[in-house]
Each structure stands twice: as C-alpha cells, then as structure tokens.
Coordinates of C-alpha atoms in Angstrom, one line a residue:
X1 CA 41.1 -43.5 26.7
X2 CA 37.5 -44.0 28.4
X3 CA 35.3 -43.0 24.8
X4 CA 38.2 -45.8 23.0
X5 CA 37.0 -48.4 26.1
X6 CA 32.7 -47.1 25.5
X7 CA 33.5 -47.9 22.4
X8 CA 35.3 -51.1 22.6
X9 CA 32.2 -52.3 24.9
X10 CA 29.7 -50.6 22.7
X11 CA 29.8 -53.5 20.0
X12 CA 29.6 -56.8 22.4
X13 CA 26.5 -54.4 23.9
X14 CA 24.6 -54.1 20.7
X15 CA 25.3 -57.6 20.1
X16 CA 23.8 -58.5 23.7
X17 CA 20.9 -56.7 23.1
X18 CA 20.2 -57.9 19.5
X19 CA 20.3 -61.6 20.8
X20 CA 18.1 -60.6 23.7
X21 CA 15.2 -59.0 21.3
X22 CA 15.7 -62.3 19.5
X23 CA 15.4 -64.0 22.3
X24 CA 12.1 -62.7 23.5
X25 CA 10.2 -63.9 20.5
X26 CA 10.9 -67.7 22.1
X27 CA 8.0 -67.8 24.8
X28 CA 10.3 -70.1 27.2
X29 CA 13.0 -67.7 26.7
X30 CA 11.0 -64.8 26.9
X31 CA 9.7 -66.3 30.5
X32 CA 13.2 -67.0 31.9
X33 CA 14.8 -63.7 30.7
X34 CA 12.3 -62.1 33.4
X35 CA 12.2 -63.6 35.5
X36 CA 16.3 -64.4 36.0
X37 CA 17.0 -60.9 34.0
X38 CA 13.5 -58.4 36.7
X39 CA 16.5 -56.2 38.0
X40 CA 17.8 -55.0 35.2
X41 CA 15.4 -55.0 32.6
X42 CA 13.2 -52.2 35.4
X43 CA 15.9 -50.3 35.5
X44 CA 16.6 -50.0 31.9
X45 CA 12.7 -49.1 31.3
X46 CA 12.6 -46.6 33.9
X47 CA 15.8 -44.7 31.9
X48 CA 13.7 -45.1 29.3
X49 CA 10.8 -43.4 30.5
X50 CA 13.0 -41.3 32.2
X51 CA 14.6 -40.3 29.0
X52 CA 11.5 -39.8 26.7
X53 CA 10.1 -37.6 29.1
X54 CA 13.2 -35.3 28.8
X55 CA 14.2 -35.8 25.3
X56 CA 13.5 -32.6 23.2
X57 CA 12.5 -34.3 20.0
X58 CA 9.9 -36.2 21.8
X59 CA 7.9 -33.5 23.4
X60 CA 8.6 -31.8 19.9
X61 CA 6.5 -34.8 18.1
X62 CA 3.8 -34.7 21.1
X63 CA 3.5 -30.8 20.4
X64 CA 3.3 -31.0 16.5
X65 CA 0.8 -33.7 17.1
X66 CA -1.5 -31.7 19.4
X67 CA -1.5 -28.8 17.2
X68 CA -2.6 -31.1 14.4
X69 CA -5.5 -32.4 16.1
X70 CA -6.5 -29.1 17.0
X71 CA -6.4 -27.7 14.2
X72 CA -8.9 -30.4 12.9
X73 CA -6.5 -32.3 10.5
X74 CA -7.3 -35.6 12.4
X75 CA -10.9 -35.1 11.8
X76 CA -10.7 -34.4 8.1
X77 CA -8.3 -37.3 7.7
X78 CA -10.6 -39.0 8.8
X79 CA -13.6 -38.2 7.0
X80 CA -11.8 -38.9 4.1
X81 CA -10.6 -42.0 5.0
X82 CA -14.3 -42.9 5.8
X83 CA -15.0 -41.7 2.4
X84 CA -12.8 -43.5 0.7
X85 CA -13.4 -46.6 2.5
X86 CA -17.5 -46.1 1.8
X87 CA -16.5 -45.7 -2.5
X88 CA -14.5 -48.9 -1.9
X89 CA -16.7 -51.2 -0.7
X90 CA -19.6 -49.7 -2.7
X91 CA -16.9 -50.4 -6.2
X92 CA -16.1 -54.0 -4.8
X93 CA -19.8 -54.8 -3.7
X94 CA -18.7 -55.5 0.0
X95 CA -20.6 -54.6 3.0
X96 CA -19.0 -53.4 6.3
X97 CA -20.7 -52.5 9.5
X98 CA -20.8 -48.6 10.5
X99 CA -18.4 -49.9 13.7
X100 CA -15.8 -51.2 11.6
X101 CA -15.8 -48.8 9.0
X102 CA -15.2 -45.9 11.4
X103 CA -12.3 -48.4 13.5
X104 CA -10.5 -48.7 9.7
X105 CA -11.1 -44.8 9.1
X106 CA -9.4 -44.1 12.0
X107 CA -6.7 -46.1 12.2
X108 CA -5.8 -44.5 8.4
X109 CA -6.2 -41.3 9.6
X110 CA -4.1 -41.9 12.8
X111 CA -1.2 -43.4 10.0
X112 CA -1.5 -40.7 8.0
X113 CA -1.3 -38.0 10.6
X114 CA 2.0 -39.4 11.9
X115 CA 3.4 -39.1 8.5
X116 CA 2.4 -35.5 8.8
X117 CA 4.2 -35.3 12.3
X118 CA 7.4 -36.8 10.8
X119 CA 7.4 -34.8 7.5
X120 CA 6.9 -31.6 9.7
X121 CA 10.0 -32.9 12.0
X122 CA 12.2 -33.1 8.7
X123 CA 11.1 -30.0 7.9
X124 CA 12.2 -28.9 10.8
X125 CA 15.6 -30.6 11.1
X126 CA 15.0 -32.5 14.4
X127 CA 16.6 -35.6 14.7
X128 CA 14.1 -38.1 15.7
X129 CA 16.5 -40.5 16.1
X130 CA 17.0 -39.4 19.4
X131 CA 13.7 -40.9 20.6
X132 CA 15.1 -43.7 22.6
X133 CA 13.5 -46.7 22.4
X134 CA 13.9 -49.7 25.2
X135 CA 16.8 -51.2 22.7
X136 CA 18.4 -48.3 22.0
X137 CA 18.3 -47.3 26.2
X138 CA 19.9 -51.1 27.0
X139 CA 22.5 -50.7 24.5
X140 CA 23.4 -47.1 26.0
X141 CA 23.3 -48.4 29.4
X142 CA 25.7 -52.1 28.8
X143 CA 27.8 -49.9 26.9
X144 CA 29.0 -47.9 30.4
X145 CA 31.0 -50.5 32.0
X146 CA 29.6 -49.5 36.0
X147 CA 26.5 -50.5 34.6
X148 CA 27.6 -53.6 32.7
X149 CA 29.1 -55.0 35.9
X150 CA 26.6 -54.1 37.7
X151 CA 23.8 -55.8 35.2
X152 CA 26.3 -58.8 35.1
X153 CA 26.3 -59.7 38.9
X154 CA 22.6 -58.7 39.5
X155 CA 21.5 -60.7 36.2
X156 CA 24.1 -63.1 35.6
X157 CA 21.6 -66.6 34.7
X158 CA 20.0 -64.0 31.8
X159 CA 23.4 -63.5 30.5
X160 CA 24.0 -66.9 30.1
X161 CA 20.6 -67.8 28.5
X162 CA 22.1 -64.6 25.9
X163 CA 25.2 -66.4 25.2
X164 CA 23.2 -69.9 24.7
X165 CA 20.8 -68.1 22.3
X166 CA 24.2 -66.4 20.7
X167 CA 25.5 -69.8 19.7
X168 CA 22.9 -72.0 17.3
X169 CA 24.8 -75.4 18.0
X170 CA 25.1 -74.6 21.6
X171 CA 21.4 -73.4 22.1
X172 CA 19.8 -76.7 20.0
X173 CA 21.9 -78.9 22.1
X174 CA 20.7 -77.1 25.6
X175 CA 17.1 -77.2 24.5
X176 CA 17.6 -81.2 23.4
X177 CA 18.8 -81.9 26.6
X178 CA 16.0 -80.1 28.4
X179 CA 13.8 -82.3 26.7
X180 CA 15.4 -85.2 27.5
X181 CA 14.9 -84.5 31.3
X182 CA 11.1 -85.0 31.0
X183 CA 12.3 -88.0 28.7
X184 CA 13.7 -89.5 31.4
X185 CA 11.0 -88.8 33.6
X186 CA 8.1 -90.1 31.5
X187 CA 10.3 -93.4 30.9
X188 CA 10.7 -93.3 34.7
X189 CA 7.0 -93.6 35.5
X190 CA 6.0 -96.1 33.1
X191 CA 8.5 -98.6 33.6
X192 CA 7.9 -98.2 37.2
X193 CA 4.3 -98.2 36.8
X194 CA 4.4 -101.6 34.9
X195 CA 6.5 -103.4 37.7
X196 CA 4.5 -101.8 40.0
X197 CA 1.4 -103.6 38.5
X198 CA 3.4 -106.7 37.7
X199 CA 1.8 -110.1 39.3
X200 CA 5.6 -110.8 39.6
X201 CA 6.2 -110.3 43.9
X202 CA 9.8 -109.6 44.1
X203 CA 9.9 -110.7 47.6
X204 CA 8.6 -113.6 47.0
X205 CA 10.8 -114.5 43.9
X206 CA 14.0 -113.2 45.4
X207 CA 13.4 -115.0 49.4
X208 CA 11.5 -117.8 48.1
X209 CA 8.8 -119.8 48.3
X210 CA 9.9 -121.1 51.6
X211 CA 10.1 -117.9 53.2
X212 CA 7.8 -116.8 56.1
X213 CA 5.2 -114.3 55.9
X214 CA 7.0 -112.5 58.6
X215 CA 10.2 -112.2 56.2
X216 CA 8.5 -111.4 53.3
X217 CA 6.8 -108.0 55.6
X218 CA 10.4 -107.6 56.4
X219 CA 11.5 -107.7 53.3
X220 CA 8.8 -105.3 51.7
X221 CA 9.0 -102.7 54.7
X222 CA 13.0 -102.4 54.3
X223 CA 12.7 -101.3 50.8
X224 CA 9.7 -99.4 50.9
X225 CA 7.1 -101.6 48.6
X226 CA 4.1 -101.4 51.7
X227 CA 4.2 -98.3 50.7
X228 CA 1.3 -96.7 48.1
X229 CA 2.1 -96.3 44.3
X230 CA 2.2 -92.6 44.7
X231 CA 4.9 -92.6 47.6
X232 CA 7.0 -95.4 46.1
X233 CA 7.0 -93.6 42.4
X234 CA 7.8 -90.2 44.4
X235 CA 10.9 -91.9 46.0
X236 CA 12.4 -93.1 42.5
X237 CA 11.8 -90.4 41.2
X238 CA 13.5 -88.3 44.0
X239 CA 16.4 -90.8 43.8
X240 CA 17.4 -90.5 40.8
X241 CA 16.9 -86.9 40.3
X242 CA 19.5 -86.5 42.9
X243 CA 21.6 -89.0 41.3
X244 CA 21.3 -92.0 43.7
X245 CA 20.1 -94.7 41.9
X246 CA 19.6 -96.6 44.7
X247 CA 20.4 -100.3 46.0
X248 CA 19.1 -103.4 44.5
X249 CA 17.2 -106.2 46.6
X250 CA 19.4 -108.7 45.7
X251 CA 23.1 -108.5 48.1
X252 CA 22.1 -104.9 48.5
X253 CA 24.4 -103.3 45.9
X254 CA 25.0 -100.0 44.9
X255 CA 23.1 -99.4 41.3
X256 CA 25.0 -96.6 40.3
X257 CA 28.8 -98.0 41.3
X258 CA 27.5 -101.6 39.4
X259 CA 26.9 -99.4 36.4
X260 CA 29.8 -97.5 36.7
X261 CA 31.3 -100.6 36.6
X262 CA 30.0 -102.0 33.5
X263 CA 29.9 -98.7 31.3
X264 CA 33.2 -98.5 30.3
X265 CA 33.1 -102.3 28.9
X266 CA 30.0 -101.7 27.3
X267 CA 31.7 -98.5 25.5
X268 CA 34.4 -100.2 24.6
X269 CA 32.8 -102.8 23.0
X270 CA 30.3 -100.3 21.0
X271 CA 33.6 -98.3 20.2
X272 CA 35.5 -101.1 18.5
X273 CA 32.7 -102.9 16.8
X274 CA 30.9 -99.4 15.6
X275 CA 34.5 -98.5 13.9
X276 CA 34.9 -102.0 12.4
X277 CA 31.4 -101.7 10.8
X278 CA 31.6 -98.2 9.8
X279 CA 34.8 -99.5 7.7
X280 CA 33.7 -102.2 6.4
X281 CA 30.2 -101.2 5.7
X282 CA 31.2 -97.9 3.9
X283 CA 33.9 -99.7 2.0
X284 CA 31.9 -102.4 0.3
X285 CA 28.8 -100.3 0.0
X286 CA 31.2 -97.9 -1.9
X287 CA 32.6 -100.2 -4.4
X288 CA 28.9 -101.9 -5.1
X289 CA 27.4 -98.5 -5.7
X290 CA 30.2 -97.9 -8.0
X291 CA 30.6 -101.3 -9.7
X292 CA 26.6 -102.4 -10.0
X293 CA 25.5 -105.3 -11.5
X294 CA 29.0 -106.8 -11.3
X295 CA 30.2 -109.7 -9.7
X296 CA 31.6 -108.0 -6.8
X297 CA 28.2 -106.6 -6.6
X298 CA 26.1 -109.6 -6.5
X299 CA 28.7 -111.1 -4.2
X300 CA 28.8 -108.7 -1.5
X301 CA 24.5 -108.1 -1.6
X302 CA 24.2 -111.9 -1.0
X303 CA 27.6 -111.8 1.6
X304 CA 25.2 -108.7 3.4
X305 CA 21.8 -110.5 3.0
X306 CA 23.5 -113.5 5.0
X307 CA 24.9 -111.6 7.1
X308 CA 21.9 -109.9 8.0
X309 CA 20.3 -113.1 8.8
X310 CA 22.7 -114.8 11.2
X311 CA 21.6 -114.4 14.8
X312 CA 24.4 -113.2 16.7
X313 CA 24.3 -115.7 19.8
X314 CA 25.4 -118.6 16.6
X315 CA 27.6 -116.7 15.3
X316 CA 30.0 -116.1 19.0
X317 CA 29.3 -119.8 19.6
X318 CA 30.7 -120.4 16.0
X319 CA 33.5 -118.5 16.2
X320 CA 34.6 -119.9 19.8
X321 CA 34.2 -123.0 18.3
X322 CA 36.5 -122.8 15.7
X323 CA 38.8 -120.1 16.8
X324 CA 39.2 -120.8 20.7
X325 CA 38.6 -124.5 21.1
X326 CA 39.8 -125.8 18.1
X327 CA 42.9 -123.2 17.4
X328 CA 43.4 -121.8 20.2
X329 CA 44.1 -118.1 18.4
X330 CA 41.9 -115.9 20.6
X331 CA 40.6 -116.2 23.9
X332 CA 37.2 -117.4 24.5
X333 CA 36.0 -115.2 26.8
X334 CA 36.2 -111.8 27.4
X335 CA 39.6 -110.5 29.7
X336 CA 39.7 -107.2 31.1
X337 CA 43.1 -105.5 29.8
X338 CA 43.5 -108.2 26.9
X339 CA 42.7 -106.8 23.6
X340 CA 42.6 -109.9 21.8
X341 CA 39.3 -111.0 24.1
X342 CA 37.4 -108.0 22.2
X343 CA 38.1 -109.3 18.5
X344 CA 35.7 -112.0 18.5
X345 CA 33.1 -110.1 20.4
X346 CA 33.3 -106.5 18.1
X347 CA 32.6 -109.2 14.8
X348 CA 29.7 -110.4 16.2
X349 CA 28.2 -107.6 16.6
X350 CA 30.0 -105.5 13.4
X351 CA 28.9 -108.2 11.4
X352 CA 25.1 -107.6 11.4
X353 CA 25.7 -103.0 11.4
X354 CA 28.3 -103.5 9.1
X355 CA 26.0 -105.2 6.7
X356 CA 22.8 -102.7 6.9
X357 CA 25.1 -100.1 7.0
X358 CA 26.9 -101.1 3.1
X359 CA 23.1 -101.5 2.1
X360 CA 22.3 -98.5 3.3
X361 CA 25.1 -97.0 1.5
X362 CA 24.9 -98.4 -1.6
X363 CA 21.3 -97.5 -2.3
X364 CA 22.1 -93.9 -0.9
X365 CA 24.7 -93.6 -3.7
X366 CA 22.5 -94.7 -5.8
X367 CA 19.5 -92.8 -5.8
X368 CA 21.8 -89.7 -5.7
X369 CA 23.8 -90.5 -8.8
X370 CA 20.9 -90.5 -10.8
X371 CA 20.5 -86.4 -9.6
X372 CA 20.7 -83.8 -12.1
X373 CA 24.1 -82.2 -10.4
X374 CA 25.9 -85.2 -10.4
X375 CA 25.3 -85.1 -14.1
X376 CA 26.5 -81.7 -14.1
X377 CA 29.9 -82.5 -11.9
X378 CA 30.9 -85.1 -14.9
X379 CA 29.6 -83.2 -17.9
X380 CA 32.2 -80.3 -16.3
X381 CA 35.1 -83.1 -16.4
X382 CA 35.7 -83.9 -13.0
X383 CA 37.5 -87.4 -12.1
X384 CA 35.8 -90.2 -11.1
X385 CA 37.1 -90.0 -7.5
X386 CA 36.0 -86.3 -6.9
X387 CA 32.1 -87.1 -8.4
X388 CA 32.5 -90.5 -6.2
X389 CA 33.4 -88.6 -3.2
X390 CA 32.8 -85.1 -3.2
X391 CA 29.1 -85.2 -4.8
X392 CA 28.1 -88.5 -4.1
X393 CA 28.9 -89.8 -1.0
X394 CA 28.7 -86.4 0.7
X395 CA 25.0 -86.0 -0.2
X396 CA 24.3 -89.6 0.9
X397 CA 25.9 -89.5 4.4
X398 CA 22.5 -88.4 6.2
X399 CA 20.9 -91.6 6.5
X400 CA 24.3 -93.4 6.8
X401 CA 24.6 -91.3 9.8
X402 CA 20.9 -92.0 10.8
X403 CA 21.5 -95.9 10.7
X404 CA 24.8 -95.8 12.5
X405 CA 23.9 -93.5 15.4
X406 CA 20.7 -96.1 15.8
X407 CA 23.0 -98.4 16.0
X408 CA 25.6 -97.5 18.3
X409 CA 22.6 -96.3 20.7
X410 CA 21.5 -99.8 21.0
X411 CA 24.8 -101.4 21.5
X412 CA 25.5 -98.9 24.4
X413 CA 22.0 -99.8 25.9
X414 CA 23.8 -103.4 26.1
X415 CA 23.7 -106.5 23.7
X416 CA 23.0 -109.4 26.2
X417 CA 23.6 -112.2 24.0
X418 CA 26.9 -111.5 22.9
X419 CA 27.6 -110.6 26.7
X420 CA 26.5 -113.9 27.5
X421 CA 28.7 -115.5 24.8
X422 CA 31.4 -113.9 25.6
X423 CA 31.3 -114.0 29.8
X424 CA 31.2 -110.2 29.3
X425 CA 30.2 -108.5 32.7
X426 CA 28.1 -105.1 30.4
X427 CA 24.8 -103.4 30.4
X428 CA 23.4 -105.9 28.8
X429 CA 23.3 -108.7 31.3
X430 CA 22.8 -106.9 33.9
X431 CA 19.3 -105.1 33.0
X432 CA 18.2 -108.8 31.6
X433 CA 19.6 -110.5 34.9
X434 CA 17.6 -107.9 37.1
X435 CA 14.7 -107.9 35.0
X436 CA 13.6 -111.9 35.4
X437 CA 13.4 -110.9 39.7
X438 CA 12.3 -108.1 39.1
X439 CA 15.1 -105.7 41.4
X440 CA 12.6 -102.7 40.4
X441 CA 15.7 -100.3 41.6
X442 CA 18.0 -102.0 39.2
X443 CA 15.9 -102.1 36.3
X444 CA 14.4 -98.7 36.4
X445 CA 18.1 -97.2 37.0
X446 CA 18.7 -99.4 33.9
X447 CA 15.8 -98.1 31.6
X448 CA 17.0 -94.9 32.5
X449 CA 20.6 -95.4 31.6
X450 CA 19.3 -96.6 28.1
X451 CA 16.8 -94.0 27.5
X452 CA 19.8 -91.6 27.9
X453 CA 22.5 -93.2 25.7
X454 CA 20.0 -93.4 23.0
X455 CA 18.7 -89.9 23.4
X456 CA 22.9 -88.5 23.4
X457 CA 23.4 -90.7 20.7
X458 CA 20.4 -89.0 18.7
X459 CA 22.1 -85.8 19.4
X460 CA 25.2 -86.5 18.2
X461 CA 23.7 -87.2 15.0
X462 CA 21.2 -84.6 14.9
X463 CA 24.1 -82.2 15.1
X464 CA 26.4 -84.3 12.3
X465 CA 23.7 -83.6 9.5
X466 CA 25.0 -80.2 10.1
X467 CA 28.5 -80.8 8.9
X468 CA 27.3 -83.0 6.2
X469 CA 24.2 -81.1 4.8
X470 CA 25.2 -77.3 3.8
X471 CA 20.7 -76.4 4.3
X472 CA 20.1 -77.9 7.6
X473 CA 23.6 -75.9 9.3
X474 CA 21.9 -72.9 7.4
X475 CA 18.6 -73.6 8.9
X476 CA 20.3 -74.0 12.2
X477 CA 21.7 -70.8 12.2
X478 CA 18.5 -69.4 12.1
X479 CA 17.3 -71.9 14.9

C-alpha cells in the first residue's frame, strides 16, 4: 500500500519539478522561487551533495577519470586536439592566438575524455543513471509524502507561483495584472502631477472668491494641499494602495462608496448597448460582406457612414424629442429599476459601435475570402453557410474582438454626454463634474478607475484571440 501511494505522488512530483526547472529560466520567477521557495530548495541540494558523495557510480566515474589523467590520456588528447586545431586554421587561412588555441584544445580534450569515462562505464555495466542530479533528488524527495508536507507548509508561496506557471491562461493573466499595478501607479503620478501644477486653486474655486484668506488656509491645511508635492503624491498614493480613495472637497463624500454607487449603472448601460451593437453590427456586416456591391450593400455602408457621423448628445436629444415628448412611449430620463429608461440611452450609444463594428466586419470578411483556404473549403464542396461561418468569419473575429473590447472599455470609463442626456447619475458625470473644480481626490480616484476598466477589458480580449485563433492559444501554451 505505501510503494502504490510513492507512486501515486511520484507523478504530480515530476510534474512539480518539471514546471519549476521551467520556471527558473523566467528571471522574475527564478528570483521569487528563492527567495519564497530558500527552505526547501537547501535542503534538497544538500541531499544532493549528500547523495553524490555516497553514490557508487559517481566515485566510480571520479576514479576512471583519475586513472585517465594519469596515465597521460588527457595530455595526448590534447596534443592532438592542438594539432588538429593548428592543420585547421592553417587549411582555412585563420589566425588564432597561442591562448585561445590551447583554451579550444582543451576543452576537446576534456569532451573527449569524458566520452572515454562513459564508454569505460558501459563497459563496465554501471548504471550511471544513478548519478543524481538536483532534479532527479527533488523529484525523489516530493515523492515521500513527510517530505512533501513538509516542503508544502515551509514553501507554500513557491508552490503557488508552480501552479501559476502550470497553467498558461492563468500565468498570462497573473503577469498582466502585475503590470497593471505599476499602470495604475504611473497614471497615478501624472494626473496628480498635472493638478498639482494646475494654476486652477481648488480652494479658491470651490469657497469662492469671497472667501477669506483665513478660510482658504483652512481649507488647504484640512486636506493636506500646504503640504510639498512629494508628501501630498505619497499620501495618494498610500490611499489608494490601501484602497481608500479618499473624500472629495466638495460635501466631503466618500470617493469610493460614490463610485460604488455609480458602477453598476455605468455597467449596465455598457452591457446592454455593447450586446445591441455586437448584434447589429455583426449582422449587417455579415450580409454586406456576403452580398457586395448590392443594394443592401450600398445601403447599409451609407446607413454606417451616417451613423458614424451623428454626435451622440443630438441623437438623445432627438430621440427624447420624438419618443418622450411627442409620444410619450419611453421615459425621458433614466429610472433606476425601469427597463424601458435604458432603451433610448443603449441606441445612443450602440448606434455609433454598432456601425464601426459592421465596417469592421465587413472588410475583415473580406480580405479573408480572397485567402487561398477559403478557395480550398468551396473547391471541396462545402455549403455556403459552413465557408460563411466556419472559415470566414472565424478567421476574421480578431480585430472584431479588438474594436469591441475598445469599445466597451471606453463606455465603462463613462460616456458623459449621454449621461447628461439622459439624467444618468454614471462614471461619466461624475469624473467631468469633479474635473472643472478640480476635487484632485475625486478625479485621480476617477483616472484610476478608468485606467483599470480599460486595462481588464484589454485582457479579456487578449485572452479571446485564444479561443478564436488556433496559433496564438498554441503560442500561449508555450508562454
């Protein structure tokens, strides 16, 4: 029962150790796995010095080795190598200093002697596969469980940077996201800077120009601006690394509770107008990549050009116009709860995605139907529908994807004038409402918030060319 349970735990050790020599060829890896991974990586290399200095077939290859040299093998091998090397260069007409011919004659001689060592060994019938290596002494070890439990508790972060590395998706999106902390921290410092260097006084614009000077200290000494640039960009910094965005100068409110607030109309609104031009977008850039140079063609390129063009602040005031005021169908402004306020709003702003996105999906079809395995696909008799769909769209869904996650990023950063159509309380508003004070607090937290959205929704698409293009999943495999 114990060698079927060594066994059992042999497997998930090899693969442990596999990932881990993987691992070490990524120098940020490499430096963590140390460092979070000192306890048991000593103790496997002392077992496995501990081990080679007790292990038969090692002090066998040291012996053989030793008797080779004495016997003057080493020095002939090398002579010849020296000899060889000297009738090469004088055959090729190329000079080498004295130095480095003797360094390459004896690191041939040194090669070739070892082949001598491990011919003699075979010869012998040792098994030099019993020299333990640093791999093969961690596999041995992991593979006892005392030890494996042991390893685990001691060495638990390295096991989880092993099972990151183990899983490609997993490991691209932990390293994306570690990125996007200094991201967020570069956006943090230059927005902040350029407030900070503003002429705008927010005391001043938020008290007044009636206010006293004695106020206006106030003011500034209550939320920290007397302070230096260095101490006030420390503090923002500080505060929203540990998540507390802060309150802003005007009615002292919490930032992160007002966002809180706003985010899941903001999403909502991205949600329903993203799906809206997704369907209609792909749908008539479909049919026109199918059907060019016919009427519904022409139509829809001239409906999309149009659309394109209409700003989207006319287009809510249009529609509120003719479907609040004068028919009274929809509500004209947004209602929390009532999902009839969100039609007019998620056209607005589907109208102008939805129309890149058929453009961008009609020229996608097209340039792939003119490739040479399409031509194959029909030449082989497959329908219409299958070349359409299978071997067409599917090869031009990358930068589909690319335009729609672009998209969606900047409609979760906030679309202010459709919010302020609309008497939507989002994102939007409130970063252009806190921006004209300027509330620094508010619209750094802001920046931030934006910054981030856009970064997640770049990695959400970054890892969707994987399901669409068979090379980059491959390539991310190997990642």
């Amino acid at each position: 029962m114990t060698s079927t349970k060594a066994a059992a735990l042999n497997k998930p050790a090899v693969r442990i150790v596999s990932t881990y020599e993987r691992m070490k060829r990524n120098g940020i890896y490499r430096v963590l796995s140390l460092i979070f991974g000192c306890i048991t990586l000593v103790i496997v290399k002392l077992v496995q010095r501990a081990g080679s200095a007790s292990n038969p077939a090692q002090a066998r290859r040291e012996e053989l080795h030793k008797a080779f040299v004495e016997k003057g093998e080493l020095a002939a091998l090398k002579a010849e190598a020296e000899a060889h090397l000297r009738r090469k260069n004088q055959f090729f007409n190329k000079h080498m200093s004295d130095e480095e011919l003797r360094r390459e004659a004896e690191k041939t001689a040194l090669l070739a002697l070892e082949d001598k060592v491990n011919a003699q060994l075979e010869l012998e019938g040792v098994d030099t596969r019993k020299t333990s290596g640093f791999q093969d002494t961690f596999i041995a070890l992991l593979s006892k469980a005392p030890f494996f439990v042991f390893s685990l508790i001691v060495s638990f972060p390295m096991y989880i940077l092993v099972l990151i590395y183990m899983m490609p998706y997993l490991k691209y999106t932990v390293d994306r996201l570690a990125m996007l902390v200094f991201v967020v921290l570069g956006v943090i410092i230059l927005v902040f800077s350029i407030l900070f260097i503003s002429p705008s006084d927010p005391a001043l614009n938020i008290l007044g120009e009636k206010a006293t000077p004695e106020q206006v200290a106030n003011f500034r000494e209550v939320y920290g601006l007397d302070k230096p640039y260095l101490s006030q960009a420390f503090d923002t910094v500080k505060r929203i690394a540990t998540f507390d965005l802060g309150r802003s100068y005007v009615g002292n409110e919490n930032i992160g509770e007002a966002i809180a607030r706003k985010f899941p109309v903001t999403m909502q609104l991205a949600i329903v107008s993203m799906a809206l031009a997704l369907f209609v977008g792909l749908l008539v850039g479909i049919i026109s990549a199918i059907r060019q140079y016919s009427a519904f063609d022409y139509t829809s390129m001239f409906v999309v050009l149009v659309a394109l063009s209409i700003p989207n602040f006319w287009l809510g005031l249009v529609m509120v116009l003719n479907f609040s005021i004068k028919t009274g169908w929809l509500p004209s402004i947004y209602q929390v709860g009532n999902w009839q306020s969100m039609i007019m709003p998620a056209i607005v702003l589907g109208t102008g995605m939805a129309a890149g996105i058929a453009r961008m999906t009609r020229s996608s079809m097209l340039e792939v139907r003119s490739s040479d395995y399409v031509m194959t696909a029909k030449a082989k008799g497959l329908s219409e529908r299958s070349v359409t769909f299978r071997h067409i769209l599917s090869n031009a869904l990358i930068p589909i994807i690319t335009m729609a996650g672009m998209q969606f990023g900047g409609i979760m950063g906030g679309s202010p004038t459709t919010e302020k159509v609309f008497s939507i309380s989002g994102i939007g508003i409130y970063i252009v409402d806190k921006e004209f004070l300027p509330d620094v607090p508010a619209v750094v937290a802001s920046v931030v918030y934006v910054s981030l959205t856009i970064s997640l929704a770049n990695l959400l698409v970054d890892i969707l060319y994987t399901f669409v293009d068979p090379r980059i999943k491959t390539r991310l495999k190997n990642y």
